[in-house]
Coordinates of C-alpha atoms in Angstrom, one line a residue:
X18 CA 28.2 5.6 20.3
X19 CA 30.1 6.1 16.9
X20 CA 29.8 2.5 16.4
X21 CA 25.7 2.6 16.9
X22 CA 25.5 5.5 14.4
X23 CA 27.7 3.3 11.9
X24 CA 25.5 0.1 12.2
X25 CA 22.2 2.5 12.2
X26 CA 23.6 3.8 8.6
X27 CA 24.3 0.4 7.3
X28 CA 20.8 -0.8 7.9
X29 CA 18.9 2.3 7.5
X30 CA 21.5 1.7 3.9
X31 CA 20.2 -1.6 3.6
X32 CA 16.5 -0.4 4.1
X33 CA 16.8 2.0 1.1
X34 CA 18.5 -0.3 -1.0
X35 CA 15.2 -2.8 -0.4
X36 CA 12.8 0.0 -1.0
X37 CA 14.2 1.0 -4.4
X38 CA 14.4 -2.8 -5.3
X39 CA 10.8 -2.8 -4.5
X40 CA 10.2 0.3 -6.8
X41 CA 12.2 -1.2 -9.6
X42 CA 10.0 -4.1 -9.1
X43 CA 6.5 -2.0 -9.0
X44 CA 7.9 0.1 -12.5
X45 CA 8.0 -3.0 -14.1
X46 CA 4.5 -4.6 -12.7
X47 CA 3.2 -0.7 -13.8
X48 CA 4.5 -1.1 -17.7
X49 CA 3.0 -4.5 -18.1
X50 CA -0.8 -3.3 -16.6
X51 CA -0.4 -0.7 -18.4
X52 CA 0.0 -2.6 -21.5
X53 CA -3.2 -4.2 -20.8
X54 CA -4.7 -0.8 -19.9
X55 CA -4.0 1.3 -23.0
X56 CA -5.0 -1.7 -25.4
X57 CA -8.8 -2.3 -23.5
X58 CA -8.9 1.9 -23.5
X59 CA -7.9 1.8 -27.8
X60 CA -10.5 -1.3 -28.2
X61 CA -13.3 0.3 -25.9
X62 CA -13.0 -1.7 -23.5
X63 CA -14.8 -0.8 -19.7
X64 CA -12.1 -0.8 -17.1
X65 CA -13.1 -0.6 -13.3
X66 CA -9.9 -0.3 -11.5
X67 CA -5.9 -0.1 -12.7
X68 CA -4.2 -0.9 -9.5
X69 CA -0.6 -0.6 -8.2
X70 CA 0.6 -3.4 -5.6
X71 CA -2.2 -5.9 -4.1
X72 CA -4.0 -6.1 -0.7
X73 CA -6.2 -3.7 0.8
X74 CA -6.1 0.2 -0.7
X75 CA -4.0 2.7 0.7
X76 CA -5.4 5.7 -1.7
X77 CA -7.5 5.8 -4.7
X78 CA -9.2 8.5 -7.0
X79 CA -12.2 7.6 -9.4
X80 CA -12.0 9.5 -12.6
X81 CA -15.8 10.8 -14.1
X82 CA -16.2 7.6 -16.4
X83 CA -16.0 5.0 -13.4
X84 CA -12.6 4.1 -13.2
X85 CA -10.7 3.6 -10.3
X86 CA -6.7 3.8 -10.1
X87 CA -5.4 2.7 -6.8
X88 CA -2.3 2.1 -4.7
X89 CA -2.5 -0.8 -2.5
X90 CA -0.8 -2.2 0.5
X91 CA 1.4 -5.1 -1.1
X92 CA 4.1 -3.8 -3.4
X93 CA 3.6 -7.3 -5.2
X94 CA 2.2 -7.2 -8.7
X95 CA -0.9 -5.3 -9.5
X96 CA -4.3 -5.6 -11.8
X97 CA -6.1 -4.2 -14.6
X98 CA -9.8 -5.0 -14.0
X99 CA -11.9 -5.2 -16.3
X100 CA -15.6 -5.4 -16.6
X101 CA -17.1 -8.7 -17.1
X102 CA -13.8 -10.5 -16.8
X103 CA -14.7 -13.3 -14.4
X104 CA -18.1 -13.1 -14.8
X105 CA -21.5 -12.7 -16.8
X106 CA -22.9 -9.5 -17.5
X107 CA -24.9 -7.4 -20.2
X108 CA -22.6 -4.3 -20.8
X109 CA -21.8 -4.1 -24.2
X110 CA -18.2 -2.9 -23.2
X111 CA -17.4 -6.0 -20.9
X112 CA -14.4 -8.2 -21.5
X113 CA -16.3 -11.0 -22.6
X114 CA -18.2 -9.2 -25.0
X115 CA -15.5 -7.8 -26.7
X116 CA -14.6 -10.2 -30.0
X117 CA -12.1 -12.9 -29.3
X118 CA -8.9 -10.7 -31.3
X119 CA -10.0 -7.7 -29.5
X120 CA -9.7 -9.8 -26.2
X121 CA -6.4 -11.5 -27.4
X122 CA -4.3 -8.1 -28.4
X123 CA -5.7 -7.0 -24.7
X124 CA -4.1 -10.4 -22.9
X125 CA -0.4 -9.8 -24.9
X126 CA -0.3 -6.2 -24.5
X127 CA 0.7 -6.6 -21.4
X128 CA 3.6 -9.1 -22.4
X129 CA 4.2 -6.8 -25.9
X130 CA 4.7 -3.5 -23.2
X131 CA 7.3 -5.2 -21.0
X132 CA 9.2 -6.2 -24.2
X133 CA 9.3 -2.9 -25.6
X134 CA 9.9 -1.4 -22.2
X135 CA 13.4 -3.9 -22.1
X136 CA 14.5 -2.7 -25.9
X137 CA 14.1 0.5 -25.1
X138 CA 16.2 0.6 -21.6
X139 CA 18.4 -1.7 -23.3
X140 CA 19.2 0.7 -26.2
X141 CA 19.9 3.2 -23.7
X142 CA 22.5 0.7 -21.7
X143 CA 24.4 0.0 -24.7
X144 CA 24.8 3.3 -26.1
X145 CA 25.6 4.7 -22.3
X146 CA 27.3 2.0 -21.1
X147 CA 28.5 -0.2 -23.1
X148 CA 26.9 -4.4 -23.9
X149 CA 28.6 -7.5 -21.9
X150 CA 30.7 -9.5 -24.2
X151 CA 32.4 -13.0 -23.8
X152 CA 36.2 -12.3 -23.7
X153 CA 39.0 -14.4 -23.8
X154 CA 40.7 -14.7 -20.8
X155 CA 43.1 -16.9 -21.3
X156 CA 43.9 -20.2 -24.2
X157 CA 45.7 -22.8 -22.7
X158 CA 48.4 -24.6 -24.3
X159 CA 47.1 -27.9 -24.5
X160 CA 44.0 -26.5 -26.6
X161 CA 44.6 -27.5 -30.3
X162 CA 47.4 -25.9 -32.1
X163 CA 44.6 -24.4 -34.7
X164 CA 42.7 -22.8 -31.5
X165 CA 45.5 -21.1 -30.7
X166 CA 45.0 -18.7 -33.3
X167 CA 42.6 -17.0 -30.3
X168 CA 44.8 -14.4 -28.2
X169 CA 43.4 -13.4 -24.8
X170 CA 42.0 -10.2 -24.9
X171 CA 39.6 -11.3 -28.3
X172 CA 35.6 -10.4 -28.0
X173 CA 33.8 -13.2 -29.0
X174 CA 31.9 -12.1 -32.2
X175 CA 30.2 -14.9 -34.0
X176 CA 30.8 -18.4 -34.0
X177 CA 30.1 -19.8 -37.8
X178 CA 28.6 -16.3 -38.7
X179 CA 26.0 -16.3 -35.9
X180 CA 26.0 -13.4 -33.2
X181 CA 27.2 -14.5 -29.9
X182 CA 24.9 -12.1 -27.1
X183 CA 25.4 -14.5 -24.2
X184 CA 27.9 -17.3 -22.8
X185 CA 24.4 -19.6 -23.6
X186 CA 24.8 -18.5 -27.7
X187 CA 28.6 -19.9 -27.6
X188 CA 27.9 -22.8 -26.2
X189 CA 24.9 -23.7 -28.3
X190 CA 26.8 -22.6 -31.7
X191 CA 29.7 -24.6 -30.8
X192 CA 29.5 -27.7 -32.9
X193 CA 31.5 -31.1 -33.2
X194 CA 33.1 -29.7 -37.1
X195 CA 35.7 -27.1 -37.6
X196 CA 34.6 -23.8 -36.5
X197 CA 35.3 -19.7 -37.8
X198 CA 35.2 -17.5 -35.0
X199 CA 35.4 -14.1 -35.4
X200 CA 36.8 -11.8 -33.4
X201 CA 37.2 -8.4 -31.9
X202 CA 41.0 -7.8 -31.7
X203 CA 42.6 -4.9 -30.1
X204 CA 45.9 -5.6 -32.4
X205 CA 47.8 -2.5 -31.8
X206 CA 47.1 -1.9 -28.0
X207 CA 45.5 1.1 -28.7
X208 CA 42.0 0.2 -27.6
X209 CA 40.6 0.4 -31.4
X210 CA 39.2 -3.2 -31.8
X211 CA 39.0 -4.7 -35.5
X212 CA 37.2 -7.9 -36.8
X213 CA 39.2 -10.7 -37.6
X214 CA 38.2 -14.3 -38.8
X215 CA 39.9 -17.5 -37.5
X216 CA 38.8 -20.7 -39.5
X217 CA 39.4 -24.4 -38.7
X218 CA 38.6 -23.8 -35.0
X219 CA 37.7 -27.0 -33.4
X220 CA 36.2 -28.3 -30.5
X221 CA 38.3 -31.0 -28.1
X222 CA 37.8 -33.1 -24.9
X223 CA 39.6 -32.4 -21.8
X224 CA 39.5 -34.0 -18.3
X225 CA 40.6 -31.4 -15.9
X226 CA 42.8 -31.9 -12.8
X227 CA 40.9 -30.0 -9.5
X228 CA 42.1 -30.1 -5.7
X229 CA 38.7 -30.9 -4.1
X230 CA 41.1 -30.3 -0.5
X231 CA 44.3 -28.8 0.7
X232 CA 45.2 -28.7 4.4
X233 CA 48.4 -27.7 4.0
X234 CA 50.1 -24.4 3.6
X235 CA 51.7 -24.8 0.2
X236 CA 52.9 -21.7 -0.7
X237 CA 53.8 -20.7 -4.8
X238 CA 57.6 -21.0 -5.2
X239 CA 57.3 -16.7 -5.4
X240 CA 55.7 -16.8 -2.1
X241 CA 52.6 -14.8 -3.4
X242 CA 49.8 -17.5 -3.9
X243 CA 48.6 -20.4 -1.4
X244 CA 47.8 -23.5 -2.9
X245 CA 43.6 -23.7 -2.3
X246 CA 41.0 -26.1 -2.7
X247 CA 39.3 -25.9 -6.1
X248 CA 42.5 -24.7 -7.7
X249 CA 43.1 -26.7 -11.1
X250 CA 46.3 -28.7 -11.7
X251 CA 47.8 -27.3 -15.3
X252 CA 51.0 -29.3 -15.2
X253 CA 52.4 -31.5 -13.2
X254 CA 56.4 -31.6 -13.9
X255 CA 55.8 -29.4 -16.3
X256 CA 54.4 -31.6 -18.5
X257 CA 50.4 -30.9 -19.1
X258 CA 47.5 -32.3 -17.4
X259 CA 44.5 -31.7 -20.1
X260 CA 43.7 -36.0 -20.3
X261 CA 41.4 -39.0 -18.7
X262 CA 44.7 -40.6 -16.4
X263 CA 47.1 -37.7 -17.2
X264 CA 47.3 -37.0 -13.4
X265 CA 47.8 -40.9 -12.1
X266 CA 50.4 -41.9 -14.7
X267 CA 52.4 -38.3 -13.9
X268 CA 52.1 -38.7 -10.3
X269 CA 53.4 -41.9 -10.5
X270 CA 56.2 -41.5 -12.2
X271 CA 57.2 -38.1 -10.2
X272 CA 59.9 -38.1 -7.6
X273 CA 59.9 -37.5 -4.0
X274 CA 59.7 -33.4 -5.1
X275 CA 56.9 -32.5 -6.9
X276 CA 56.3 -29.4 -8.8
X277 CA 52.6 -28.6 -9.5
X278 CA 51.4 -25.3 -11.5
X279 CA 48.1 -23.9 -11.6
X280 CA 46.4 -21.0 -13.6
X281 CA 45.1 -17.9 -11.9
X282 CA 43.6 -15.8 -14.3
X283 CA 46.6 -15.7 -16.9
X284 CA 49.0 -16.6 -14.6
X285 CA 50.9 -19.4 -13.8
X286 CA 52.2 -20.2 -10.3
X287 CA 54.9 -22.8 -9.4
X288 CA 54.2 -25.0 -6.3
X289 CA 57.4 -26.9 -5.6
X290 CA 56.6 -29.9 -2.7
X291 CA 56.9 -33.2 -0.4
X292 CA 55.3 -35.7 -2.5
X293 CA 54.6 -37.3 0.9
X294 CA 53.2 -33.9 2.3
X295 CA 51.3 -33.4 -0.3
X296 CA 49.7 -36.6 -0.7
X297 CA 48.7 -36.8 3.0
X298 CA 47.4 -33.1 2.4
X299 CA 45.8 -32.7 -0.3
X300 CA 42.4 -34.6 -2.1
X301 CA 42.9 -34.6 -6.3
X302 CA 39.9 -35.3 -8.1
X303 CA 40.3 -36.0 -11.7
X304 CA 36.5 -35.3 -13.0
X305 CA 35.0 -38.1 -14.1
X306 CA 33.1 -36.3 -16.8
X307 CA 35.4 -34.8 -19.3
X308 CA 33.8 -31.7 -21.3
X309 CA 33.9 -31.1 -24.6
X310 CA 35.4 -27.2 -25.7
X311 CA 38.3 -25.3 -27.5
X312 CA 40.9 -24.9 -24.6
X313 CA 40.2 -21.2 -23.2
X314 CA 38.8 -19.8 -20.7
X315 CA 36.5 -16.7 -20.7
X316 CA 34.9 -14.0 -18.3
X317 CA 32.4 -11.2 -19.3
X318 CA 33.4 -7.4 -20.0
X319 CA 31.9 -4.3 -21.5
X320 CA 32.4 -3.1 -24.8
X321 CA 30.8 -0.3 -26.8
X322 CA 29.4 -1.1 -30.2
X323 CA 29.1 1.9 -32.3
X324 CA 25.1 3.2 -32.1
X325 CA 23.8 2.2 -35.4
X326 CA 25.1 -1.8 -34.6
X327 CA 23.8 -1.5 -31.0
X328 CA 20.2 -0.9 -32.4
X329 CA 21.1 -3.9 -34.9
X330 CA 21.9 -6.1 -32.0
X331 CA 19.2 -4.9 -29.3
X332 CA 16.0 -6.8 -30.9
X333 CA 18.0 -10.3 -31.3
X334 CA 19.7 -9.6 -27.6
X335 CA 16.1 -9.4 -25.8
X336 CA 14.7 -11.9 -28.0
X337 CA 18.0 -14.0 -26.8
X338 CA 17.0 -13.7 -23.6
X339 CA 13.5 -14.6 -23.9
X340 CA 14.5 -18.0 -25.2
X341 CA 17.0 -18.6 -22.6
X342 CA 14.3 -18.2 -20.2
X343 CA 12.3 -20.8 -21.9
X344 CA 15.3 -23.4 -22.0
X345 CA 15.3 -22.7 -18.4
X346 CA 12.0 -23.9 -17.9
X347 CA 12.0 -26.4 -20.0
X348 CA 15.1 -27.9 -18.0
X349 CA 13.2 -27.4 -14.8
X350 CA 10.6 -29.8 -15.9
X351 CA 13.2 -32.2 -17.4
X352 CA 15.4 -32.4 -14.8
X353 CA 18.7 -30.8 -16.3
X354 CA 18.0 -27.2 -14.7
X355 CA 18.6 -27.4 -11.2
X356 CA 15.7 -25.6 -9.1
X357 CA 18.5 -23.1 -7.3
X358 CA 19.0 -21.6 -11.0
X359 CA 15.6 -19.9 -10.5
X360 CA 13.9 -17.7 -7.8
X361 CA 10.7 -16.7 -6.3
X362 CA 9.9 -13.1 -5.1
X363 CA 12.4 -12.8 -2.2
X364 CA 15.1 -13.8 -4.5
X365 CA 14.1 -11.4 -7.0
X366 CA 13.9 -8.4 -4.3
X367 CA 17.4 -9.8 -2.8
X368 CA 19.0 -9.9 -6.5
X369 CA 17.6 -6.6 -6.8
X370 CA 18.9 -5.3 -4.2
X371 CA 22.6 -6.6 -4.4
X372 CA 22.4 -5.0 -7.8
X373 CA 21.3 -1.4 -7.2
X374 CA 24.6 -1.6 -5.0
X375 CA 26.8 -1.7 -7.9
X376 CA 25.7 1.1 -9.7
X377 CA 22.7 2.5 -12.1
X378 CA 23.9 1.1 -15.5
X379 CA 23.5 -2.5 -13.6
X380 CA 20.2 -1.5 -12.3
X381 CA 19.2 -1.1 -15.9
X382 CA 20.4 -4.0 -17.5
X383 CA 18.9 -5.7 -14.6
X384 CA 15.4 -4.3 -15.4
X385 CA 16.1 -5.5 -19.1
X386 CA 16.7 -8.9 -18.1
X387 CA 13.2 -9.1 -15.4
X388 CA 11.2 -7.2 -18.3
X389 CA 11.8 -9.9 -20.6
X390 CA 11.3 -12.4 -17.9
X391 CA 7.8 -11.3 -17.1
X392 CA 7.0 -11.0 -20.8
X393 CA 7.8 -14.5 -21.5
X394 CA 6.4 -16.0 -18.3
X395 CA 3.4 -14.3 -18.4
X396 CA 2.6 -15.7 -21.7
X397 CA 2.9 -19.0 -20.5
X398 CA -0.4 -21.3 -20.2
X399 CA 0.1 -21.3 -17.1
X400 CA -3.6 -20.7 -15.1
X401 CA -3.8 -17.3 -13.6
X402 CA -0.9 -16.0 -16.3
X403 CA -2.4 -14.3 -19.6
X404 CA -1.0 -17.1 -21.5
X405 CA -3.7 -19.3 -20.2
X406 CA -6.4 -16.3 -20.4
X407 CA -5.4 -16.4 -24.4
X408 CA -5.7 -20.1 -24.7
X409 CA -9.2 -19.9 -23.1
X410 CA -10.2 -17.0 -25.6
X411 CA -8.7 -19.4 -28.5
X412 CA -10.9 -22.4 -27.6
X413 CA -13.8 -19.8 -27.4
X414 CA -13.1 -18.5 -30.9
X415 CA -12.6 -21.6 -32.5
X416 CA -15.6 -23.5 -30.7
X417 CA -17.6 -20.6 -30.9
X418 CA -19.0 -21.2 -27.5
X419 CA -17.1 -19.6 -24.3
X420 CA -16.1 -22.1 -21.2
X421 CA -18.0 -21.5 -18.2
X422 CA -17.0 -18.5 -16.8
X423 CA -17.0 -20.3 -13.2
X424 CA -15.0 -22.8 -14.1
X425 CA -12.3 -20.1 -15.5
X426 CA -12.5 -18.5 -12.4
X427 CA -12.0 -21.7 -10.5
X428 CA -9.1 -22.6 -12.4
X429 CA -7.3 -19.2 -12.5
X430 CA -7.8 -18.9 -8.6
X431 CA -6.4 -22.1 -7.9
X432 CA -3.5 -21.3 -10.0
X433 CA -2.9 -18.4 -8.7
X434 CA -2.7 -20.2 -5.0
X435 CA -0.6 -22.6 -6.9
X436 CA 1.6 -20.4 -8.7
X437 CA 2.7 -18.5 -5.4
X438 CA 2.9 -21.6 -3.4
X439 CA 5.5 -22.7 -5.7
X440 CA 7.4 -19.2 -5.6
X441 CA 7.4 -19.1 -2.0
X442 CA 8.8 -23.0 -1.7
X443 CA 11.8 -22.2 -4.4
X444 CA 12.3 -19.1 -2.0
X445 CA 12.4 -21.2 1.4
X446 CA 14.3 -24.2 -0.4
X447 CA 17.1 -21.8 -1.3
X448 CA 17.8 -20.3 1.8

């Protein structure tokens, strides 16, 4: 019976933890319509319905002038409606009456609300809890001797005086010269973090070592780590392994006993072993592409900036993001970006819901990261996005003769079937 009432709490856990990810989901659908709602109600635009969700109604109330607000059955996305969008008619107020910059400031506001909305939140994440930063973790000691002015522990800063936001920033500032990175170094211990400069930094190539198999239970020589798959060879007799045929020539010239180290975190562990045992054991792949980079490796942290530089940093954070989400796409459509990097609506919900697990501040800087999403992908000229209701109204403007209402409608309802077709098939391909 006990056990019953503990699964019946997990899922009835699980079931909440869906409907708030589904509520998060609806705020953000609710800022971007209303985006579009407050800019047709300043421009005197007619508005016939602002509904939440999609499907059939579940309530609605008409106010005196006409309008409709409504809560409907799907909690997916949600409309402004406005009069005259899709088709002819003589009201003065309709959409397609309006002039083109009065229909164009309508289409972005949308966009424009969910981007405020994300600097906002984001402002308060920061000064609450604190912006992810690229740390240190650890610099290995085959990384050049000038890159080894970086102590684990440093914040990544700037890389040749540019902001680094992301882990995308650093790797798009490195570049093929000498470097100066500054950092955030806590020098005394005493958790108060001060800027310091290191120049000459310089990029490298390294090939690295990785056990793509171990079947055997080799044990550290401390006893406290097993050897695993995916582990990466530092040294091999102590010598390191950081070079295109480091591993061959070593192995080769080893003895029946090997000893192997690996890196876990920032700390080495001995593996001393059969060479026969391990090579009937164990699969060593020595990549064959080498990457280029300084000899470190990193992880992601918190670290509060004082307020007045968290406001500096908010604006170009967001806007960050925004282009990374656009270098995503682009690498869909060239091929670089694989497909399981993105998500449709179920992954969205299941993201969502993984993440309002781990605690508000999370939840937040989650809705900062969709907000800008939706922005940017909205604005896309993409049929059925506003992006592709704004190049209509350009080629209107600029021709001085609108496009067939019809045929708009045509095209934005087949790209809307198109457009969730394409969601739903990244969803089912991923699971």
């Amino acid at each position: 019976m006990l056990t019953l009432l503990c699964d019946f709490t997990s899922v009835m856990k699980t079931v909440g933890y869906v409907l708030l990810a589904f509520v998060v989901l609806m705020v953000m659908v609710l800022i971007h319509e209303t985006g579009h709602y407050a800019a047709g109600k300043l421009l005197g635009f007619q508005i016939n319905e602002f509904a939440v969700g999609m499907g059939p109604k579940i309530l609605s109330r008409k106010k005196k002038n006409g309008e409709v607000f409504s809560l409907r059955l799907l909690p997916l996305g949600g409309f402004c409606a406005f009069e005259g969008e899709n088709d002819d008619t003589d009201n003065p107020k309709a959409f397609h009456k309006q002039k083109p910059w009065k229909r164009l400031i309508v289409l972005f506001a949308g966009a424009f609300f969910n981007f405020i909305s994300a600097i906002l939140i984001a402002i308060i994440v920061f000064a609450c809890y604190g912006e992810t930063v690229v740390v240190v973790n650890n610099v290995y000691e085959y990384a050049p001797e000038v890159n080894q002015q970086l102590q684990s522990g440093d914040i990544i800063y700037k890389v040749n005086g540019k902001r680094v936001y992301m882990l995308d920033s650093l790797s798009r500032y490195f570049t093929d010269d000498e470097m100066s990175i500054t950092v955030l170094r806590d020098t005394n211990g005493d958790g108060k973090y001060e800027k310091e400069t290191l120049h000459g930094v310089k990029q490298d190539v390294f090939t690295p070592v990785t056990l793509t198999k171990v079947d055997g239970k080799f044990y550290s020589v401390d006893g406290n780590r097993k050897l695993q798959p995916n582990d990466t060879v530092y040294k091999l007799e102590g010598k390191l392994l950081s070079k295109d045929g480091d591993w061959s020539n070593q192995f080769g010239l080893a003895g029946e006993t090997l000893i192997l180290t690996v890196i876990d975190g920032n700390t080495e562990y001995d593996y001393q072993l059969s060479k026969s045992d391990f090579y009937n054991s164990a699969i060593v792949a020595e990549q064959q592409a080498s990457y280029s980079g300084i000899g470190m490796s990193i992880h992601y942290d918190k670290y509060k900036f004082g307020f007045g530089e968290s406001l500096v940093r908010v604006v170009p954070y967001c806007c960050e993001v925004g282009m990374l989400v656009l270098r995503t796409l682009g690498g869909l459509l060239t091929g670089v970006v694989g497909i399981e990097s993105v998500g449709g609506p179920i992954t969205t919900i299941s993201m969502t819901t993984q993440v309002i697990q781990t605690g508000f501040g999370n939840v937040l800087m989650l809705i900062v990261l969709i907000s800008v999403n939706l922005a940017v992908f909205n604005l896309l000229p993409v049929p059925a996005l506003d992006g592709c209701q704004m190049i209509f109204v350009l080629i209107e403007w600029i021709a001085r003769k609108p496009i067939n209402r019809k045929v708009q409608s045509y095209i934005n309802g087949i790209g809307l079937i198109v457009l969730i077709a394409l969601m739903l098939l990244i969803d089912i391909l991923k699971l």
